[in-house]
């Protein structure tokens, strides 16, 4: 996952490992952004971001984004990341990604203890050209899993 922020008109992108769904309605996500990351201050101050789901073909770029800091590098320029304006938040969309979720911070009670932000998704975008593209899942220390085979099982809620 990638997390885009924008602080004082300067966008930044970071690689994000820790996130989880919290609720379906409204769509709510919790994510961890280390207070050592340049994006932490922007997210805390502006209370908005874009979460982008990159295809597996962007794996090398995702690692490169994660191995430098936006405090020293304009990652969008360095890695030639295409962007476009979001509808409801200042951070940019990343159209080369499978999906982009425009988010607003709705709960900061666990930020000081765990660096955990709770976000409401206010708008979602998908890239139809990437429908069915594989995604990558960070497992730590440079190790990633590619998503695999999908199975369907009977469910009273499906």
PDB file of N, CA, C and O in Angstrom, residues 46-99:
ATOM      1  N   UNK A  46      -2.949  17.632   8.796  1.00  0.00           N
ATOM      2  CA  UNK A  46      -4.000  17.876   7.794  1.00  0.00           C
ATOM      3  C   UNK A  46      -5.209  16.973   7.969  1.00  0.00           C
ATOM      4  O   UNK A  46      -6.286  17.285   7.488  1.00  0.00           O
ATOM      5  N   UNK A  47      -5.000  15.810   8.592  1.00  0.00           N
ATOM      6  CA  UNK A  47      -6.061  14.822   8.820  1.00  0.00           C
ATOM      7  C   UNK A  47      -6.704  14.317   7.522  1.00  0.00           C
ATOM      8  O   UNK A  47      -7.884  14.022   7.475  1.00  0.00           O
ATOM      9  N   UNK A  48      -5.886  14.187   6.477  1.00  0.00           N
ATOM     10  CA  UNK A  48      -6.385  13.598   5.237  1.00  0.00           C
ATOM     11  C   UNK A  48      -5.250  12.946   4.464  1.00  0.00           C
ATOM     12  O   UNK A  48      -4.087  13.317   4.611  1.00  0.00           O
ATOM     13  N   UNK A  49      -5.624  11.938   3.673  1.00  0.00           N
ATOM     14  CA  UNK A  49      -4.643  11.195   2.892  1.00  0.00           C
ATOM     15  C   UNK A  49      -5.349  10.456   1.772  1.00  0.00           C
ATOM     16  O   UNK A  49      -6.576  10.420   1.698  1.00  0.00           O
ATOM     17  N   UNK A  50      -4.550   9.845   0.920  1.00  0.00           N
ATOM     18  CA  UNK A  50      -5.033   8.902  -0.088  1.00  0.00           C
ATOM     19  C   UNK A  50      -4.270   7.605   0.139  1.00  0.00           C
ATOM     20  O   UNK A  50      -3.043   7.609   0.238  1.00  0.00           O
ATOM     21  N   UNK A  51      -5.005   6.512   0.256  1.00  0.00           N
ATOM     22  CA  UNK A  51      -4.391   5.189   0.310  1.00  0.00           C
ATOM     23  C   UNK A  51      -4.528   4.608  -1.086  1.00  0.00           C
ATOM     24  O   UNK A  51      -5.627   4.553  -1.642  1.00  0.00           O
ATOM     25  N   UNK A  52      -3.402   4.191  -1.659  1.00  0.00           N
ATOM     26  CA  UNK A  52      -3.391   3.647  -3.017  1.00  0.00           C
ATOM     27  C   UNK A  52      -2.894   2.207  -2.983  1.00  0.00           C
ATOM     28  O   UNK A  52      -1.960   1.880  -2.259  1.00  0.00           O
ATOM     29  N   UNK A  53      -3.551   1.373  -3.767  1.00  0.00           N
ATOM     30  CA  UNK A  53      -3.209  -0.053  -3.838  1.00  0.00           C
ATOM     31  C   UNK A  53      -2.452  -0.283  -5.137  1.00  0.00           C
ATOM     32  O   UNK A  53      -3.045  -0.284  -6.223  1.00  0.00           O
ATOM     33  N   UNK A  54      -1.126  -0.453  -5.043  1.00  0.00           N
ATOM     34  CA  UNK A  54      -0.335  -0.613  -6.262  1.00  0.00           C
ATOM     35  C   UNK A  54      -0.422  -2.040  -6.813  1.00  0.00           C
ATOM     36  O   UNK A  54      -0.563  -2.995  -6.051  1.00  0.00           O
ATOM     37  N   UNK A  55      -0.298  -2.170  -8.127  1.00  0.00           N
ATOM     38  CA  UNK A  55      -0.215  -3.518  -8.698  1.00  0.00           C
ATOM     39  C   UNK A  55       1.172  -4.103  -8.420  1.00  0.00           C
ATOM     40  O   UNK A  55       2.136  -3.369  -8.138  1.00  0.00           O
ATOM     41  N   UNK A  56       1.292  -5.407  -8.508  1.00  0.00           N
ATOM     42  CA  UNK A  56       2.565  -6.086  -8.267  1.00  0.00           C
ATOM     43  C   UNK A  56       3.655  -5.587  -9.208  1.00  0.00           C
ATOM     44  O   UNK A  56       4.835  -5.601  -8.848  1.00  0.00           O
ATOM     45  N   UNK A  57       3.268  -5.107 -10.378  1.00  0.00           N
ATOM     46  CA  UNK A  57       4.268  -4.597 -11.325  1.00  0.00           C
ATOM     47  C   UNK A  57       4.987  -3.358 -10.791  1.00  0.00           C
ATOM     48  O   UNK A  57       6.037  -2.992 -11.303  1.00  0.00           O
ATOM     49  N   UNK A  58       4.441  -2.711  -9.751  1.00  0.00           N
ATOM     50  CA  UNK A  58       5.088  -1.546  -9.143  1.00  0.00           C
ATOM     51  C   UNK A  58       5.929  -1.921  -7.923  1.00  0.00           C
ATOM     52  O   UNK A  58       6.401  -1.040  -7.202  1.00  0.00           O
ATOM     53  N   UNK A  59       6.167  -3.202  -7.688  1.00  0.00           N
ATOM     54  CA  UNK A  59       6.838  -3.648  -6.463  1.00  0.00           C
ATOM     55  C   UNK A  59       8.185  -2.959  -6.246  1.00  0.00           C
ATOM     56  O   UNK A  59       8.482  -2.490  -5.147  1.00  0.00           O
ATOM     57  N   UNK A  60       9.020  -2.890  -7.260  1.00  0.00           N
ATOM     58  CA  UNK A  60      10.342  -2.261  -7.106  1.00  0.00           C
ATOM     59  C   UNK A  60      10.186  -0.788  -6.721  1.00  0.00           C
ATOM     60  O   UNK A  60      10.910  -0.284  -5.855  1.00  0.00           O
ATOM     61  N   UNK A  61       9.242  -0.098  -7.357  1.00  0.00           N
ATOM     62  CA  UNK A  61       9.009   1.312  -7.051  1.00  0.00           C
ATOM     63  C   UNK A  61       8.509   1.479  -5.623  1.00  0.00           C
ATOM     64  O   UNK A  61       8.925   2.406  -4.914  1.00  0.00           O
ATOM     65  N   UNK A  62       7.627   0.592  -5.170  1.00  0.00           N
ATOM     66  CA  UNK A  62       7.116   0.656  -3.799  1.00  0.00           C
ATOM     67  C   UNK A  62       8.271   0.516  -2.807  1.00  0.00           C
ATOM     68  O   UNK A  62       8.365   1.275  -1.835  1.00  0.00           O
ATOM     69  N   UNK A  63       9.179  -0.414  -3.051  1.00  0.00           N
ATOM     70  CA  UNK A  63      10.340  -0.589  -2.168  1.00  0.00           C
ATOM     71  C   UNK A  63      11.223   0.659  -2.209  1.00  0.00           C
ATOM     72  O   UNK A  63      11.671   1.148  -1.168  1.00  0.00           O
ATOM     73  N   UNK A  64      11.452   1.195  -3.400  1.00  0.00           N
ATOM     74  CA  UNK A  64      12.277   2.403  -3.516  1.00  0.00           C
ATOM     75  C   UNK A  64      11.641   3.575  -2.769  1.00  0.00           C
ATOM     76  O   UNK A  64      12.340   4.342  -2.096  1.00  0.00           O
ATOM     77  N   UNK A  65      10.329   3.723  -2.870  1.00  0.00           N
ATOM     78  CA  UNK A  65       9.614   4.781  -2.145  1.00  0.00           C
ATOM     79  C   UNK A  65       9.817   4.599  -0.642  1.00  0.00           C
ATOM     80  O   UNK A  65      10.033   5.562   0.090  1.00  0.00           O
ATOM     81  N   UNK A  66       9.768   3.361  -0.180  1.00  0.00           N
ATOM     82  CA  UNK A  66       9.924   3.081   1.242  1.00  0.00           C
ATOM     83  C   UNK A  66      11.337   3.239   1.760  1.00  0.00           C
ATOM     84  O   UNK A  66      11.551   3.328   2.968  1.00  0.00           O
ATOM     85  N   UNK A  67      12.314   3.283   0.854  1.00  0.00           N
ATOM     86  CA  UNK A  67      13.717   3.362   1.273  1.00  0.00           C
ATOM     87  C   UNK A  67      14.297   4.770   1.253  1.00  0.00           C
ATOM     88  O   UNK A  67      15.511   4.936   1.317  1.00  0.00           O
ATOM     89  N   UNK A  68      13.446   5.772   1.138  1.00  0.00           N
ATOM     90  CA  UNK A  68      13.917   7.151   1.233  1.00  0.00           C
ATOM     91  C   UNK A  68      12.853   7.976   1.949  1.00  0.00           C
ATOM     92  O   UNK A  68      11.732   7.519   2.137  1.00  0.00           O
ATOM     93  N   UNK A  69      13.201   9.175   2.350  1.00  0.00           N
ATOM     94  CA  UNK A  69      12.275  10.007   3.099  1.00  0.00           C
ATOM     95  C   UNK A  69      11.851  11.235   2.301  1.00  0.00           C
ATOM     96  O   UNK A  69      12.687  11.858   1.625  1.00  0.00           O
ATOM     97  N   UNK A  70      10.591  11.564   2.401  1.00  0.00           N
ATOM     98  CA  UNK A  70      10.061  12.757   1.758  1.00  0.00           C
ATOM     99  C   UNK A  70      10.619  14.040   2.353  1.00  0.00           C
ATOM    100  O   UNK A  70      10.464  15.111   1.774  1.00  0.00           O
ATOM    101  N   UNK A  71      11.277  13.959   3.500  1.00  0.00           N
ATOM    102  CA  UNK A  71      11.924  15.134   4.085  1.00  0.00           C
ATOM    103  C   UNK A  71      13.129  15.555   3.247  1.00  0.00           C
ATOM    104  O   UNK A  71      13.532  16.712   3.278  1.00  0.00           O
ATOM    105  N   UNK A  72      13.690  14.602   2.491  1.00  0.00           N
ATOM    106  CA  UNK A  72      14.891  14.885   1.697  1.00  0.00           C
ATOM    107  C   UNK A  72      14.678  14.741   0.198  1.00  0.00           C
ATOM    108  O   UNK A  72      15.463  15.277  -0.584  1.00  0.00           O
ATOM    109  N   UNK A  73      13.643  14.006  -0.207  1.00  0.00           N
ATOM    110  CA  UNK A  73      13.464  13.650  -1.609  1.00  0.00           C
ATOM    111  C   UNK A  73      12.036  13.940  -2.051  1.00  0.00           C
ATOM    112  O   UNK A  73      11.094  13.624  -1.334  1.00  0.00           O
ATOM    113  N   UNK A  74      11.889  14.523  -3.236  1.00  0.00           N
ATOM    114  CA  UNK A  74      10.568  14.622  -3.862  1.00  0.00           C
ATOM    115  C   UNK A  74      10.340  13.284  -4.563  1.00  0.00           C
ATOM    116  O   UNK A  74      10.829  13.054  -5.673  1.00  0.00           O
ATOM    117  N   UNK A  75       9.655  12.372  -3.883  1.00  0.00           N
ATOM    118  CA  UNK A  75       9.491  11.011  -4.399  1.00  0.00           C
ATOM    119  C   UNK A  75       8.675  10.968  -5.687  1.00  0.00           C
ATOM    120  O   UNK A  75       8.926  10.135  -6.555  1.00  0.00           O
ATOM    121  N   UNK A  76       7.703  11.863  -5.808  1.00  0.00           N
ATOM    122  CA  UNK A  76       6.879  11.892  -7.022  1.00  0.00           C
ATOM    123  C   UNK A  76       7.755  12.190  -8.231  1.00  0.00           C
ATOM    124  O   UNK A  76       7.643  11.531  -9.268  1.00  0.00           O
ATOM    125  N   UNK A  77       8.660  13.159  -8.106  1.00  0.00           N
ATOM    126  CA  UNK A  77       9.566  13.495  -9.208  1.00  0.00           C
ATOM    127  C   UNK A  77      10.621  12.406  -9.411  1.00  0.00           C
ATOM    128  O   UNK A  77      10.840  11.958 -10.544  1.00  0.00           O
ATOM    129  N   UNK A  78      11.248  11.947  -8.306  1.00  0.00           N
ATOM    130  CA  UNK A  78      12.340  10.975  -8.431  1.00  0.00           C
ATOM    131  C   UNK A  78      11.878   9.682  -9.099  1.00  0.00           C
ATOM    132  O   UNK A  78      12.584   9.126  -9.943  1.00  0.00           O
ATOM    133  N   UNK A  79      10.691   9.193  -8.711  1.00  0.00           N
ATOM    134  CA  UNK A  79      10.230   7.906  -9.235  1.00  0.00           C
ATOM    135  C   UNK A  79       9.211   8.051 -10.354  1.00  0.00           C
ATOM    136  O   UNK A  79       8.609   7.067 -10.775  1.00  0.00           O
ATOM    137  N   UNK A  80       9.044   9.303 -10.832  1.00  0.00           N
ATOM    138  CA  UNK A  80       8.138   9.589 -11.955  1.00  0.00           C
ATOM    139  C   UNK A  80       6.754   8.992 -11.722  1.00  0.00           C
ATOM    140  O   UNK A  80       6.214   8.270 -12.563  1.00  0.00           O
ATOM    141  N   UNK A  81       6.195   9.300 -10.549  1.00  0.00           N
ATOM    142  CA  UNK A  81       4.879   8.791 -10.172  1.00  0.00           C
ATOM    143  C   UNK A  81       3.814   9.720 -10.747  1.00  0.00           C
ATOM    144  O   UNK A  81       3.754  10.892 -10.384  1.00  0.00           O
ATOM    145  N   UNK A  82       2.970   9.216 -11.647  1.00  0.00           N
ATOM    146  CA  UNK A  82       1.895  10.083 -12.148  1.00  0.00           C
ATOM    147  C   UNK A  82       0.885  10.368 -11.027  1.00  0.00           C
ATOM    148  O   UNK A  82       0.615   9.509 -10.182  1.00  0.00           O
ATOM    149  N   UNK A  83       0.358  11.571 -11.019  1.00  0.00           N
ATOM    150  CA  UNK A  83      -0.660  11.955 -10.035  1.00  0.00           C
ATOM    151  C   UNK A  83      -1.787  12.689 -10.739  1.00  0.00           C
ATOM    152  O   UNK A  83      -1.630  13.136 -11.883  1.00  0.00           O
ATOM    153  N   UNK A  84      -2.889  12.779 -10.043  1.00  0.00           N
ATOM    154  CA  UNK A  84      -3.978  13.641 -10.498  1.00  0.00           C
ATOM    155  C   UNK A  84      -4.744  14.102  -9.260  1.00  0.00           C
ATOM    156  O   UNK A  84      -4.681  13.455  -8.209  1.00  0.00           O
ATOM    157  N   UNK A  85      -5.442  15.214  -9.356  1.00  0.00           N
ATOM    158  CA  UNK A  85      -6.135  15.744  -8.177  1.00  0.00           C
ATOM    159  C   UNK A  85      -7.228  14.798  -7.677  1.00  0.00           C
ATOM    160  O   UNK A  85      -7.932  14.164  -8.466  1.00  0.00           O
ATOM    161  N   UNK A  86      -7.343  14.716  -6.380  1.00  0.00           N
ATOM    162  CA  UNK A  86      -8.440  13.971  -5.756  1.00  0.00           C
ATOM    163  C   UNK A  86      -9.668  14.880  -5.719  1.00  0.00           C
ATOM    164  O   UNK A  86      -9.562  16.094  -5.912  1.00  0.00           O
ATOM    165  N   UNK A  87     -10.814  14.311  -5.457  1.00  0.00           N
ATOM    166  CA  UNK A  87     -12.056  15.073  -5.431  1.00  0.00           C
ATOM    167  C   UNK A  87     -12.300  15.757  -4.085  1.00  0.00           C
ATOM    168  O   UNK A  87     -12.770  16.883  -4.033  1.00  0.00           O
ATOM    169  N   UNK A  88     -11.986  15.054  -2.970  1.00  0.00           N
ATOM    170  CA  UNK A  88     -12.373  15.543  -1.651  1.00  0.00           C
ATOM    171  C   UNK A  88     -11.220  15.868  -0.702  1.00  0.00           C
ATOM    172  O   UNK A  88     -11.457  16.392   0.381  1.00  0.00           O
ATOM    173  N   UNK A  89     -10.004  15.505  -1.060  1.00  0.00           N
ATOM    174  CA  UNK A  89      -8.854  15.740  -0.184  1.00  0.00           C
ATOM    175  C   UNK A  89      -7.706  16.356  -0.992  1.00  0.00           C
ATOM    176  O   UNK A  89      -7.676  16.239  -2.224  1.00  0.00           O
ATOM    177  N   UNK A  90      -6.758  16.985  -0.302  1.00  0.00           N
ATOM    178  CA  UNK A  90      -5.627  17.633  -0.981  1.00  0.00           C
ATOM    179  C   UNK A  90      -4.583  16.662  -1.534  1.00  0.00           C
ATOM    180  O   UNK A  90      -4.013  16.922  -2.590  1.00  0.00           O
ATOM    181  N   UNK A  91      -4.279  15.551  -0.842  1.00  0.00           N
ATOM    182  CA  UNK A  91      -3.273  14.642  -1.401  1.00  0.00           C
ATOM    183  C   UNK A  91      -3.719  14.117  -2.767  1.00  0.00           C
ATOM    184  O   UNK A  91      -4.913  13.946  -3.034  1.00  0.00           O
ATOM    185  N   UNK A  92      -2.744  13.829  -3.638  1.00  0.00           N
ATOM    186  CA  UNK A  92      -3.078  13.399  -4.992  1.00  0.00           C
ATOM    187  C   UNK A  92      -3.472  11.926  -5.074  1.00  0.00           C
ATOM    188  O   UNK A  92      -3.071  11.107  -4.251  1.00  0.00           O
ATOM    189  N   UNK A  93      -4.230  11.622  -6.108  1.00  0.00           N
ATOM    190  CA  UNK A  93      -4.494  10.235  -6.491  1.00  0.00           C
ATOM    191  C   UNK A  93      -3.270   9.725  -7.245  1.00  0.00           C
ATOM    192  O   UNK A  93      -2.534  10.507  -7.861  1.00  0.00           O
ATOM    193  N   UNK A  94      -3.073   8.416  -7.213  1.00  0.00           N
ATOM    194  CA  UNK A  94      -1.978   7.763  -7.943  1.00  0.00           C
ATOM    195  C   UNK A  94      -2.610   6.862  -8.998  1.00  0.00           C
ATOM    196  O   UNK A  94      -2.912   5.693  -8.737  1.00  0.00           O
ATOM    197  N   UNK A  95      -2.871   7.398 -10.196  1.00  0.00           N
ATOM    198  CA  UNK A  95      -3.644   6.656 -11.201  1.00  0.00           C
ATOM    199  C   UNK A  95      -2.978   5.379 -11.713  1.00  0.00           C
ATOM    200  O   UNK A  95      -3.651   4.546 -12.308  1.00  0.00           O
ATOM    201  N   UNK A  96      -1.684   5.189 -11.475  1.00  0.00           N
ATOM    202  CA  UNK A  96      -1.027   3.939 -11.883  1.00  0.00           C
ATOM    203  C   UNK A  96      -1.372   2.791 -10.942  1.00  0.00           C
ATOM    204  O   UNK A  96      -0.992   1.647 -11.184  1.00  0.00           O
ATOM    205  N   UNK A  97      -2.100   3.098  -9.865  1.00  0.00           N
ATOM    206  CA  UNK A  97      -2.485   2.077  -8.888  1.00  0.00           C
ATOM    207  C   UNK A  97      -3.852   1.477  -9.231  1.00  0.00           C
ATOM    208  O   UNK A  97      -4.643   2.072  -9.962  1.00  0.00           O
ATOM    209  N   UNK A  98      -4.122   0.324  -8.659  1.00  0.00           N
ATOM    210  CA  UNK A  98      -5.375  -0.394  -8.890  1.00  0.00           C
ATOM    211  C   UNK A  98      -6.553   0.380  -8.328  1.00  0.00           C
ATOM    212  O   UNK A  98      -7.604   0.474  -8.962  1.00  0.00           O
ATOM    213  N   UNK A  99      -6.371   0.933  -7.136  1.00  0.00           N
ATOM    214  CA  UNK A  99      -7.437   1.700  -6.483  1.00  0.00           C
ATOM    215  C   UNK A  99      -6.823   2.803  -5.650  1.00  0.00           C
ATOM    216  O   UNK A  99      -5.671   2.710  -5.218  1.00  0.00           O
TER     217      UNK A  99
END
